[in-house]
mmCIF file of C-alpha atoms in Angstrom:
data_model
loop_
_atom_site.group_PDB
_atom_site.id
_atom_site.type_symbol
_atom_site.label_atom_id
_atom_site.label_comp_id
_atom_site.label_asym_id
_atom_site.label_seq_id
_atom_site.Cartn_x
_atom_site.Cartn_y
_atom_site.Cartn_z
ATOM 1 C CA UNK A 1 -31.632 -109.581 65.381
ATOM 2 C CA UNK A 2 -30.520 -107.106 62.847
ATOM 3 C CA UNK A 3 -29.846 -104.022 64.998
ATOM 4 C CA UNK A 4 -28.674 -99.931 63.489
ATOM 5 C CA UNK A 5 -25.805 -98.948 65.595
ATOM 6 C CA UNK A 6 -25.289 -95.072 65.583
ATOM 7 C CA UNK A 7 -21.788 -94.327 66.382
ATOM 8 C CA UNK A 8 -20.466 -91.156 68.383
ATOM 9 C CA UNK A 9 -18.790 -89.194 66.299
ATOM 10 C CA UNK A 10 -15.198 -89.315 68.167
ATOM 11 C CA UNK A 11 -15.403 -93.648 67.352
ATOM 12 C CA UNK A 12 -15.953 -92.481 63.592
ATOM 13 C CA UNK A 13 -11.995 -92.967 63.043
ATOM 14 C CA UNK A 14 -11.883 -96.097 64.213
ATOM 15 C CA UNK A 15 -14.935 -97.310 62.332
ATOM 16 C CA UNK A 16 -13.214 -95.976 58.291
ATOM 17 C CA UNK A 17 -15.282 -93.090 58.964
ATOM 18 C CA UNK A 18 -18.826 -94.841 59.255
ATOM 19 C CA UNK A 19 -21.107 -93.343 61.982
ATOM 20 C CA UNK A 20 -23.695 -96.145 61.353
ATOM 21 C CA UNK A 21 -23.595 -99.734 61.224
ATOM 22 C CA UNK A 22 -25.986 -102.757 60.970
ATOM 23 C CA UNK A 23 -24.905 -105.349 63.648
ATOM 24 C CA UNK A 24 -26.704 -108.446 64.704
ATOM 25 C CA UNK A 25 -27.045 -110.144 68.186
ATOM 26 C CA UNK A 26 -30.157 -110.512 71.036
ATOM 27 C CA UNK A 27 -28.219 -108.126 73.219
ATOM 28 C CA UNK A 28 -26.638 -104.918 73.689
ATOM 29 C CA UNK A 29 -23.652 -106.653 74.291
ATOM 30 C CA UNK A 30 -23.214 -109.306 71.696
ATOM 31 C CA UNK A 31 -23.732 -105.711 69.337
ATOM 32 C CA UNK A 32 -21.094 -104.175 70.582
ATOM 33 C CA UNK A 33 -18.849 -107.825 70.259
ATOM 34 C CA UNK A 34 -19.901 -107.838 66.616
ATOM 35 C CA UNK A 35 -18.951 -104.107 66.465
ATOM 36 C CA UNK A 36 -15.483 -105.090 67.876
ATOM 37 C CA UNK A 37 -14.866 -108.121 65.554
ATOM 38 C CA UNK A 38 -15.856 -105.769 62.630
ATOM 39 C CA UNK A 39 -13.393 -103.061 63.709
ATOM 40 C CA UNK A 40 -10.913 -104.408 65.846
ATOM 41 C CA UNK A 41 -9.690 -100.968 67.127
ATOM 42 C CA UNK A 42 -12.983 -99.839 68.339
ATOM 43 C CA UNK A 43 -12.634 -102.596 70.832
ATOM 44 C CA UNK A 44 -10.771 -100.267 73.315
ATOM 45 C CA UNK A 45 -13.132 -97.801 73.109
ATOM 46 C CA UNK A 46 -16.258 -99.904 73.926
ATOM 47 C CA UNK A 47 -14.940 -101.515 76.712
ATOM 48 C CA UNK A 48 -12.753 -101.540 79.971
ATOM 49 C CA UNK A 49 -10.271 -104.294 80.695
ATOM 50 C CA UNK A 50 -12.253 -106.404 82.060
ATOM 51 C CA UNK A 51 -14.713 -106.586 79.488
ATOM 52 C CA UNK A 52 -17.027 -104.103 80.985
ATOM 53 C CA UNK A 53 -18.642 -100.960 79.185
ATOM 54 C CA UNK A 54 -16.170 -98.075 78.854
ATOM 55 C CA UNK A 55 -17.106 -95.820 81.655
ATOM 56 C CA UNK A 56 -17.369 -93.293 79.176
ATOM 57 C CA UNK A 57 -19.892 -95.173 76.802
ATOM 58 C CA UNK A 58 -23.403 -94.305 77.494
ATOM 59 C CA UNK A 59 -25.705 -96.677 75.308
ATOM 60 C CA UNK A 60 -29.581 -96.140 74.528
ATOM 61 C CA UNK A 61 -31.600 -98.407 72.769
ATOM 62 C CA UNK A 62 -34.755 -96.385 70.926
ATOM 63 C CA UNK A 63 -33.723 -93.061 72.656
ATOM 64 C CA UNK A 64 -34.103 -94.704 76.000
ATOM 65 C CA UNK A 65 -31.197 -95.580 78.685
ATOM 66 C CA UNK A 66 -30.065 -98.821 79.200
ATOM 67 C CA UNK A 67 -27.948 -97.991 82.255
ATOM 68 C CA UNK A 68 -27.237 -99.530 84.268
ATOM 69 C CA UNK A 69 -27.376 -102.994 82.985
ATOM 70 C CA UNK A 70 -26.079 -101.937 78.948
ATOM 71 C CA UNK A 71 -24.840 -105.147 77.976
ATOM 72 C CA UNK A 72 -27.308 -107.390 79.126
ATOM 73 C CA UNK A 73 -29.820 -105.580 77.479
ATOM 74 C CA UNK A 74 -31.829 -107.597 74.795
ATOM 75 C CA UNK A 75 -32.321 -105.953 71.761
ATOM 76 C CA UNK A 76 -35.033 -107.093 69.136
ATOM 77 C CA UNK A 77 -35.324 -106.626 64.904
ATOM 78 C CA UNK A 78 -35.143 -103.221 64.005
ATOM 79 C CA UNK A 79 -33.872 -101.654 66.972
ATOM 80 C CA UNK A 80 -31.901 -98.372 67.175
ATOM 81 C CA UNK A 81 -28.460 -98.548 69.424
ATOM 82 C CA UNK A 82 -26.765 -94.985 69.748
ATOM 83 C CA UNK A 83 -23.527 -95.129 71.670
ATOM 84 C CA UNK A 84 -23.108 -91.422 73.422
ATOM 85 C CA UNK A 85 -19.743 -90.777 74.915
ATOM 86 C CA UNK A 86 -20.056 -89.087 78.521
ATOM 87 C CA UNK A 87 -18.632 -85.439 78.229
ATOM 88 C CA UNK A 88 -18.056 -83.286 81.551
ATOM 89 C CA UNK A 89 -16.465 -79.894 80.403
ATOM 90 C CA UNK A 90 -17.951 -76.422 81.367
ATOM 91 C CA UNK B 1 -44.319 -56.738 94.855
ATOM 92 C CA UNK B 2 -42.744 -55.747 91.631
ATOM 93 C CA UNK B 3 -42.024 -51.703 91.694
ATOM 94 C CA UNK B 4 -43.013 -49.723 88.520
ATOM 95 C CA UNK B 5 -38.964 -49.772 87.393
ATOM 96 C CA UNK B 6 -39.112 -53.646 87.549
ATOM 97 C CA UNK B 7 -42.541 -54.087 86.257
ATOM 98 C CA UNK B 8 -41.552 -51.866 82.995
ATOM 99 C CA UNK B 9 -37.858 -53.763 83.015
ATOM 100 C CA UNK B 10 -39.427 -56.927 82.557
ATOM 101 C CA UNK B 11 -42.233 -56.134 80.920
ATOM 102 C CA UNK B 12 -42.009 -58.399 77.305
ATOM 103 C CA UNK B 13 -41.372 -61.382 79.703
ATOM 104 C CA UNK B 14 -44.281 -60.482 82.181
ATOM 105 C CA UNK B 15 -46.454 -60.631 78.686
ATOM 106 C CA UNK B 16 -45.502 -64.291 78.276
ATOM 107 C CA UNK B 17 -48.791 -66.577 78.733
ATOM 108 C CA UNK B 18 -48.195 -68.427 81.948
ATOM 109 C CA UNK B 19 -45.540 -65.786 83.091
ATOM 110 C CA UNK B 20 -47.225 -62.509 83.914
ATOM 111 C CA UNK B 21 -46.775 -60.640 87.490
ATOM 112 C CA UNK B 22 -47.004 -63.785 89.358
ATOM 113 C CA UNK B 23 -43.741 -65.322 87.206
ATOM 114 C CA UNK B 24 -41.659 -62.344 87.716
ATOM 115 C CA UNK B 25 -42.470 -61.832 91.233
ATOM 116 C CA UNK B 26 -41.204 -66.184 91.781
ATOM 117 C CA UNK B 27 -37.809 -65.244 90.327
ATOM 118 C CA UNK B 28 -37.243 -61.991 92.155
ATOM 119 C CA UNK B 29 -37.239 -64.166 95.456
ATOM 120 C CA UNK B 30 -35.282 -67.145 93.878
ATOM 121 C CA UNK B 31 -31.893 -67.691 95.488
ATOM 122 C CA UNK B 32 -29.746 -69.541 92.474
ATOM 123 C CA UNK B 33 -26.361 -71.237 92.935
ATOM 124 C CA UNK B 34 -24.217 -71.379 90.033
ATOM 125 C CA UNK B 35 -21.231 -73.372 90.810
ATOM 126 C CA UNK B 36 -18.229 -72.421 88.389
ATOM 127 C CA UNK B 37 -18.277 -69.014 86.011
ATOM 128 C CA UNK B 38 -16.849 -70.100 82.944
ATOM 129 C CA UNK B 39 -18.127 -70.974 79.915
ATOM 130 C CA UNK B 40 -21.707 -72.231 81.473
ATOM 131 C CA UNK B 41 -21.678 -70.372 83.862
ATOM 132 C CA UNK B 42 -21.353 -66.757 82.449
ATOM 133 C CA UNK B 43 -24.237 -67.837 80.237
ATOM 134 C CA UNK B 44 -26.676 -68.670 82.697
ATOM 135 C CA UNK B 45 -25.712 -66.680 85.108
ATOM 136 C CA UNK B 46 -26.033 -63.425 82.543
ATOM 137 C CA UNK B 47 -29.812 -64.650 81.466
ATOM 138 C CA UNK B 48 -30.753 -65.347 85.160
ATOM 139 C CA UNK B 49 -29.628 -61.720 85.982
ATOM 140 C CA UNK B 50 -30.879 -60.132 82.918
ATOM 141 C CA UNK B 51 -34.330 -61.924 83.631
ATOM 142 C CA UNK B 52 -34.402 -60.813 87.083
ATOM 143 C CA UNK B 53 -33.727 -63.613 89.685
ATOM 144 C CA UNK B 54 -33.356 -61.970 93.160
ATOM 145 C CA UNK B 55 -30.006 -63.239 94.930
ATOM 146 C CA UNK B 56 -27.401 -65.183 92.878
ATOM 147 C CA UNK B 57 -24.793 -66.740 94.329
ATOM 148 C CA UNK B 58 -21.163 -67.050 91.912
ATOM 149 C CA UNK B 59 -18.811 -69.852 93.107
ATOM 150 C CA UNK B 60 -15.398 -70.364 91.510
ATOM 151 C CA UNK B 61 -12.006 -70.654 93.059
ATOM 152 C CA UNK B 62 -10.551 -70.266 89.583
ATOM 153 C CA UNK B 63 -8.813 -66.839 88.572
ATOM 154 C CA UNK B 64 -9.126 -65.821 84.435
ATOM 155 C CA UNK B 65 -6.572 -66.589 82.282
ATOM 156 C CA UNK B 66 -6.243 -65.815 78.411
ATOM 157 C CA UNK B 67 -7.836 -69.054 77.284
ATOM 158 C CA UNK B 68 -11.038 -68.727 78.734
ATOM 159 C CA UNK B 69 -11.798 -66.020 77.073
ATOM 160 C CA UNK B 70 -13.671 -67.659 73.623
ATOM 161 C CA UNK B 71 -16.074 -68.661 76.101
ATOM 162 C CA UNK B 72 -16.079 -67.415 79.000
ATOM 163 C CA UNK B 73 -18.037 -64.119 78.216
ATOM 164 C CA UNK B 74 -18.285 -61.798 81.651
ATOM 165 C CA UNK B 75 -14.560 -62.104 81.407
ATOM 166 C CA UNK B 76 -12.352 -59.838 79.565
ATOM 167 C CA UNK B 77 -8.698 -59.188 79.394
ATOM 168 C CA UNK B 78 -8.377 -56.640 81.851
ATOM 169 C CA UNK B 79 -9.392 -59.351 84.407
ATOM 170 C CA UNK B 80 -6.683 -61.894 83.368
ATOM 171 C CA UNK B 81 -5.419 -62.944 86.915
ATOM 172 C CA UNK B 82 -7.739 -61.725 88.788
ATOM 173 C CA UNK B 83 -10.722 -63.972 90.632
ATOM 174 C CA UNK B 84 -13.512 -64.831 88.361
ATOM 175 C CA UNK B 85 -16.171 -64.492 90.290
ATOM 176 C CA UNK B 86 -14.848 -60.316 90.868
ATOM 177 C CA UNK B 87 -15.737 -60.279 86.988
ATOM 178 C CA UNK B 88 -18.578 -61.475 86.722
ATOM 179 C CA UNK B 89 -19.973 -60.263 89.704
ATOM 180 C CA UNK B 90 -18.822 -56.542 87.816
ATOM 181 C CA UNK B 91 -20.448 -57.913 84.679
ATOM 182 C CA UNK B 92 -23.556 -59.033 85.866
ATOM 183 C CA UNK B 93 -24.263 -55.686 88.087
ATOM 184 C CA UNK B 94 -23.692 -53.959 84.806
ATOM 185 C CA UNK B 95 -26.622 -56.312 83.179
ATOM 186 C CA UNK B 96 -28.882 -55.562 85.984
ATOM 187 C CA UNK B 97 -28.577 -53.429 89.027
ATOM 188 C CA UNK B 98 -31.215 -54.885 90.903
ATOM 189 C CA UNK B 99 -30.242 -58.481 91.207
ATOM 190 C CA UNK B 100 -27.766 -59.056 94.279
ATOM 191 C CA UNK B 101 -24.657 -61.243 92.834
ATOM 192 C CA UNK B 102 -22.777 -62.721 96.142
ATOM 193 C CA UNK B 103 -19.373 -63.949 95.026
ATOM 194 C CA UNK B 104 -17.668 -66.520 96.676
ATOM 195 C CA UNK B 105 -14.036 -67.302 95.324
ATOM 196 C CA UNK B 106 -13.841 -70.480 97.122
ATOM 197 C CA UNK B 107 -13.572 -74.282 96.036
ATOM 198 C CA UNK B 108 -16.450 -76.104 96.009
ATOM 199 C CA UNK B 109 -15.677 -79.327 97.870
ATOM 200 C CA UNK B 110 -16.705 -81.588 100.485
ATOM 201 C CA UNK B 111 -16.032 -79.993 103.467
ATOM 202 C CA UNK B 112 -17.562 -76.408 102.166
ATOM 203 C CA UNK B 113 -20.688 -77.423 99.802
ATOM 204 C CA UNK B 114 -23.350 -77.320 102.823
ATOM 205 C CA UNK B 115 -22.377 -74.208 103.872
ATOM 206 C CA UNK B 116 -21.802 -72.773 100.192
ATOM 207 C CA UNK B 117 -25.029 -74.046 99.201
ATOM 208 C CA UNK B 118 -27.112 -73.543 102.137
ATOM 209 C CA UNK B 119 -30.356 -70.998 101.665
ATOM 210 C CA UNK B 120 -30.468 -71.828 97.673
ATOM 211 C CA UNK B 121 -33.096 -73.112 96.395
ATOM 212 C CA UNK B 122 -31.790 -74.018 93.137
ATOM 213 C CA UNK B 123 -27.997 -75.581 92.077
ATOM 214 C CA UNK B 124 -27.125 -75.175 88.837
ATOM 215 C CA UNK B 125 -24.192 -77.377 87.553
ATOM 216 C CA UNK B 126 -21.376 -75.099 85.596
ATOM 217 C CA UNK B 127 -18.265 -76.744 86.231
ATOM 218 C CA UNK B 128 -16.027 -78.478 84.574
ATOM 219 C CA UNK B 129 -14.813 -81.825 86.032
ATOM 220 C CA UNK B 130 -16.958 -84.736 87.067
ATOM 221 C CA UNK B 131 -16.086 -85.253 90.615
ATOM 222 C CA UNK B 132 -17.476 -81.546 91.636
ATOM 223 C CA UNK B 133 -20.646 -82.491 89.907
ATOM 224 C CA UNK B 134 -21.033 -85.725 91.716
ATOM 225 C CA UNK B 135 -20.496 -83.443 94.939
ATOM 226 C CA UNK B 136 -23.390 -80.627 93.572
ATOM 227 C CA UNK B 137 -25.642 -84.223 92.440
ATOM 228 C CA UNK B 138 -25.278 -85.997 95.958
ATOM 229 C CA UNK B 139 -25.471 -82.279 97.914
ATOM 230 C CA UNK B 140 -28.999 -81.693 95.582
ATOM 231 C CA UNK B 141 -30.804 -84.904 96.515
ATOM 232 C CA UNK B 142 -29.757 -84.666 100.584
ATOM 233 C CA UNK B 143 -30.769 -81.063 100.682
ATOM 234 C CA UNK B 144 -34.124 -81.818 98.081
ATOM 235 C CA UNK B 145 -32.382 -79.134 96.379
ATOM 236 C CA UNK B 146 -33.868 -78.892 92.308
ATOM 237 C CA UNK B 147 -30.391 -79.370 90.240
ATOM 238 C CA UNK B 148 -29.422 -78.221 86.457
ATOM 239 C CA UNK B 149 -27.119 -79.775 84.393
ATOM 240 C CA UNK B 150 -24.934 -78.647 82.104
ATOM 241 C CA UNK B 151 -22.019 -79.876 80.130
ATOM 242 C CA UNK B 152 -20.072 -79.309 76.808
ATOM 243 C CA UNK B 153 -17.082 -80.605 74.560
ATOM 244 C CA UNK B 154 -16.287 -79.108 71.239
ATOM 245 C CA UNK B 155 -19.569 -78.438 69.522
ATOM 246 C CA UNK B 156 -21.228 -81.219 71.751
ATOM 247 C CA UNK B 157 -23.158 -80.280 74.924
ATOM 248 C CA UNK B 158 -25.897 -81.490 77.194
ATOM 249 C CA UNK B 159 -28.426 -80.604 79.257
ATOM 250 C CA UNK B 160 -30.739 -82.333 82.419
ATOM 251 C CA UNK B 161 -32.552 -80.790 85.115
ATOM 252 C CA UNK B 162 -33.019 -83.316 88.211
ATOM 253 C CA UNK B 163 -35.831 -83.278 90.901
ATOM 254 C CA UNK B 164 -34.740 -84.854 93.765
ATOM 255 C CA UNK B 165 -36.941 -88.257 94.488
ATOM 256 C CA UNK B 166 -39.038 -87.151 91.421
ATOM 257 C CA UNK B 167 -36.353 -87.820 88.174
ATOM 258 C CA UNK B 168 -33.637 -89.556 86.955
ATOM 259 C CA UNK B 169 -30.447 -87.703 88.662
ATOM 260 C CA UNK B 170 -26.853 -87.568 87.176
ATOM 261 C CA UNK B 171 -25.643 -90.365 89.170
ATOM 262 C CA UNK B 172 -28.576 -92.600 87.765
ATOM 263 C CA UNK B 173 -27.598 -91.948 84.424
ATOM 264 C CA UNK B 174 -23.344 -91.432 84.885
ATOM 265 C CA UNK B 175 -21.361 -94.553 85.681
ATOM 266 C CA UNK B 176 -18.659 -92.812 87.536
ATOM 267 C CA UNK B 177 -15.193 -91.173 87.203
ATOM 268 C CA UNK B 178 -13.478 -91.068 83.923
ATOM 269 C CA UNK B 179 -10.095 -89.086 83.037
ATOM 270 C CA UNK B 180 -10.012 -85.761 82.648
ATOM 271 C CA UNK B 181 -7.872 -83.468 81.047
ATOM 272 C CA UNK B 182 -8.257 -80.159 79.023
ATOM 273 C CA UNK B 183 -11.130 -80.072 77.019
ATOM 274 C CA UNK B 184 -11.735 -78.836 73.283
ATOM 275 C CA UNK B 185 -14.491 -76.376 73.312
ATOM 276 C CA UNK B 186 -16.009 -73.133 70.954
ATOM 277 C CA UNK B 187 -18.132 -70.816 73.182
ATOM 278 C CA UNK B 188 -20.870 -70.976 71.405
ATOM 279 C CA UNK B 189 -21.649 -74.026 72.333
ATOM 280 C CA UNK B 190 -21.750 -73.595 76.261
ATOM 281 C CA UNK B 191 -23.914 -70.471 74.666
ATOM 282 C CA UNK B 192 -26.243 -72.811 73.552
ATOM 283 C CA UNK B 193 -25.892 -75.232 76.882
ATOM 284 C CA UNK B 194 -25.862 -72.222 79.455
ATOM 285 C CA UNK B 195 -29.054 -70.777 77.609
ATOM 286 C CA UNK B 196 -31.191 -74.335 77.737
ATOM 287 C CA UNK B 197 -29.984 -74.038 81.530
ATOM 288 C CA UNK B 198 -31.446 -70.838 82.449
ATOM 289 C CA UNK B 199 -34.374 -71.696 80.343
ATOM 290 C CA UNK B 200 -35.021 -74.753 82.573
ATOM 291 C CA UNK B 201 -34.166 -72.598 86.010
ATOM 292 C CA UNK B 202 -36.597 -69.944 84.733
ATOM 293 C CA UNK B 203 -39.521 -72.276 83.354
ATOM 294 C CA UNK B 204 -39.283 -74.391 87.340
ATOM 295 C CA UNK B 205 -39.101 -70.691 89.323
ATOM 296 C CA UNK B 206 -41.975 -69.331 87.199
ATOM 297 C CA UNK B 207 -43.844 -72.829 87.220
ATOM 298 C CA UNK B 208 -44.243 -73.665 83.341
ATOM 299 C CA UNK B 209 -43.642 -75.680 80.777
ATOM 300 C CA UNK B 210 -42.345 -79.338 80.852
ATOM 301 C CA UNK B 211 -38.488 -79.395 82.528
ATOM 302 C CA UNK B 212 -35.887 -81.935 81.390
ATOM 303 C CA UNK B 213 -36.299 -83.972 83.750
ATOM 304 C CA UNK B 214 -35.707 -87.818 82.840
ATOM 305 C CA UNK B 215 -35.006 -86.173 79.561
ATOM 306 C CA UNK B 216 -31.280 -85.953 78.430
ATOM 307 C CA UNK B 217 -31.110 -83.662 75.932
ATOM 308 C CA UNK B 218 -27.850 -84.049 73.431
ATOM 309 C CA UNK B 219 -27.000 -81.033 71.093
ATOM 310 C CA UNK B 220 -24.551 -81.439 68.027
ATOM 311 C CA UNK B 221 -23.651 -78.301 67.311
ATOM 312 C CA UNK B 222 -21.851 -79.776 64.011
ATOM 313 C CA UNK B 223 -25.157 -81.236 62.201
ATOM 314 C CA UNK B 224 -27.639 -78.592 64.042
ATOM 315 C CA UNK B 225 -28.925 -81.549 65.584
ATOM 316 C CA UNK B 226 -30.869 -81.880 69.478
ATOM 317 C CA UNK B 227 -31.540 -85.491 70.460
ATOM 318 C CA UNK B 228 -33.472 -86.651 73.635
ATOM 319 C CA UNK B 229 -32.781 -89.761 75.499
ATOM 320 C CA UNK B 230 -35.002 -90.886 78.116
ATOM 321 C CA UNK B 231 -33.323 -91.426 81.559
ATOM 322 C CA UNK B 232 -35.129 -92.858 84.521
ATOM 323 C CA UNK B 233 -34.260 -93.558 87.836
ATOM 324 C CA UNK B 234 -32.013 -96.397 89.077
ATOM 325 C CA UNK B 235 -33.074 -97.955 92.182
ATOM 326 C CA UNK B 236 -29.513 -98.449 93.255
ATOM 327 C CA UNK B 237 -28.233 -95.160 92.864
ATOM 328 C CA UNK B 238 -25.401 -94.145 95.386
ATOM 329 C CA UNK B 239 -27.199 -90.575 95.081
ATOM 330 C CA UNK B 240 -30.661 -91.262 95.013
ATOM 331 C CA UNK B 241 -31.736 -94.358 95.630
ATOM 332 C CA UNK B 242 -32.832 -94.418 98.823
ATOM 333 C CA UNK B 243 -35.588 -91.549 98.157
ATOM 334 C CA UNK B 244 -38.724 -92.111 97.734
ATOM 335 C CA UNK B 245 -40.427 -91.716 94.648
ATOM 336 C CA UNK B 246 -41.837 -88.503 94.816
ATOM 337 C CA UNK B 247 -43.303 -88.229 90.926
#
C-alpha cells in the first residue's frame, strides 16, 4: 500500500529536508519501519526503546487519530499519514 | 439584567446573530478559571474580560521575569519580580472595571485543585507543562467541569475544548509524560492560541456555534496553515473512561 507520509516539521532535518514521503506497508507501523530504513536517524525520533511510538509522536491517518493503537493501524492505497509532535508550552 | 452602561459596553457583540441580550447576560454570570497567566493566559484572559465574563479567577504561582515579556502581554517591566497574577489582575481591571478578577498566586497541584477550582464552571488550560494539564484534564471530567485547551511552541500551537463524557479529552488523545524543558516561542502565536480559546469559552457560555470538541485544531504559524484532526474518545482512558457517553 503506497501511503503519503507528512512529516512534522522538527523531523525535516533528519529526513534531507523532505517534509513528505511516499512509504509503503498495510500498517501504520510497517510506514514508519520503512520511514526508518529510509532515514536511519529518524529512527530515534519515531520510536521509544522498546520499539514503541515516541511518546511525543501523535499519528493520524486522513486527519483522524489513530491513538491509541498507532502502529497497528492498517493503512490502505492512497492514504494520508501526518506525524504531529505533542507540544505542551503556554 | 444587563444595566444601560453594560448594555451600551457590549453593544457590537450583543448585535451578533445568536448573541443578543440573552448571550451577554450567560457570560456576565460565568465563573472562568484560567490556570497560568502567561503567554495563553493573558490572551484569554484579556478577551474574556474585555467581552464581559462576570468572575474570573487568575491562578499562577509564577512571579514575571524579563523573558516573558514577548508574550506575556498584561505584564510589563515594572512588574518584573513581582506575582503575576498582581499584574494581570491590574491589567485586566484596566480593560474592564466591571468584571471581578480573583487572583490566586498559588500552585496548582494535587492537593489544592478542588478547592482552587471549586464554583467554576469553566477551566481553561494556560499552562505550560504537561503534568498540570493532566491535573486540570482529570479535575474537569470528576467535577463535569467543560475544559479548554491550549498549547504552543515556536510558531506551532493548538487548540481543543473537552466536554466531559461528551468528547474526546486530552488524556484520550495524549499518551503521557514527555520531557520538558524551556520552550521556543513568539507571542504571537499564543495570540493566536489564547484568542481560539476565548472564542471557544465565549461561543459554549453564549450557546453557539460548533466547539472543538473531538476536533484538534493544529495552527502553523510558519505556512499560515490551520489543520483539524479528528479525536474521539478512548474507552480506556485513565481520565475519562469510565463516563458515560453523554453525546
Amino acid at each position: 500500500m503506497s501511503v503519503k507520509v507528512n512529516l512534522h516539521r522538527s523531523l525535516a532535518s533528519l529526513t534531507n529536508g523532505q517534509t513528505v514521503v511516499e512509504v509503503n506497508g498495510d500498517t501504520v507501523g510497517q510506514c514508519l519501519e520503512q520511514l526508518a530504513t529510509r532515514f536511519p536517524r529518524l529512527k530515534k525520533r519515531l520510536f521509544e526503546k522498546d520499539g514503541a511510538l515516541s511518546r511525543i509522536l501523535e499519528i493520524y491517518i486522513n486527519g483522524e487519530s489513530t491513538y491509541p493503537d498507532e502502529l497497528a493501524t492498517t493503512v490502505k492505497d492512497g492514504d494520508e499519514l501526518h506525524t504531529v509532535v505533542l507540544i505542551f508550552g503556554g | 439584567m444587563l444595566s444601560q452602561e453594560e448594555l451600551e459596553r457590549y453593544s457590537r457583540q450583543i448585535l451578533i446573530n445568536g448573541f443578543g441580550e440573552e448571550g451577554q447576560a450567560r457570560l456576565k454570570k460565568a465563573k472562568v478559571f484560567i490556570a497560568g497567566v502567561g503567554g495563553l493566559g493573558s490572551v484569554t484572559a484579556t478577551y474574556l474580560a474585555a467581552a464581559g465574563v462576570g468572575v474570573i479567577r487568575v491562578v499562577d504561582h509564577d512571579k514575571v521575569e524579563l523573558s516573558n515579556l514577548n508574550r506575556q502581554i498584561l505584564h510589563r517591566d515594572e512588574d518584573i519580580g513581582k506575582n503575576k497574577v498582581d499584574s494581570a489582575t491590574k491589567r485586566l481591571k484596566g480593560i474592564n472595571p466591571k468584571v471581578k478578577i480573583e487572583a490566586v498566586a498559588e500552585e496548582i497541584t494535587e492537593a489544592s485543585i478542588s478547592r482552587l477550582v471549586a464554583g467554576f464552571d469553566l477551566i481553561v488550560d494556560a499552562m505550560d507543562n504537561l503534568p498540570t494539564r493532566y491535573l486540570l484534564n482529570k479535575t474537569a471530567i470528576e467535577k463535569n467541569i467543560p475544559f479548554f485547551h491550549g498549547a504552543v511552541n515556536g510558531f506551532e500551537g493548538r487548540a481543543m475544548t473537552v466536554i466531559p463524557g461528551q468528547t474526546a479529552c486530552l488524556r484520550c488523545v495524549y499518551r503521557g509524560a514527555v520531557v520538558e524543558g524551556i520552550f521556543p516561542v513568539v507571542g504571537v502565536t499564543p495570540g493566536v492560541i489564547g484568542c481560539i480559546q476565548a472564542t471557544e469559552v465565549i461561543k459554549y457560555l453564549v450557546g453557539t456555534g460548533q466547539l472543538l470538541g473531538n476536533r484538534l485544531l493544529v495552527y502553523d504559524g510558519l505556512n499560515m496553515k490551520f489543520t483539524e484532526f479528528k479525536v474521539k474518545r478512548d474507552p480506556n482512558c485513565e481520565h475519562c473512561g469510565g463516563l458515560k457517553d453523554k453525546s
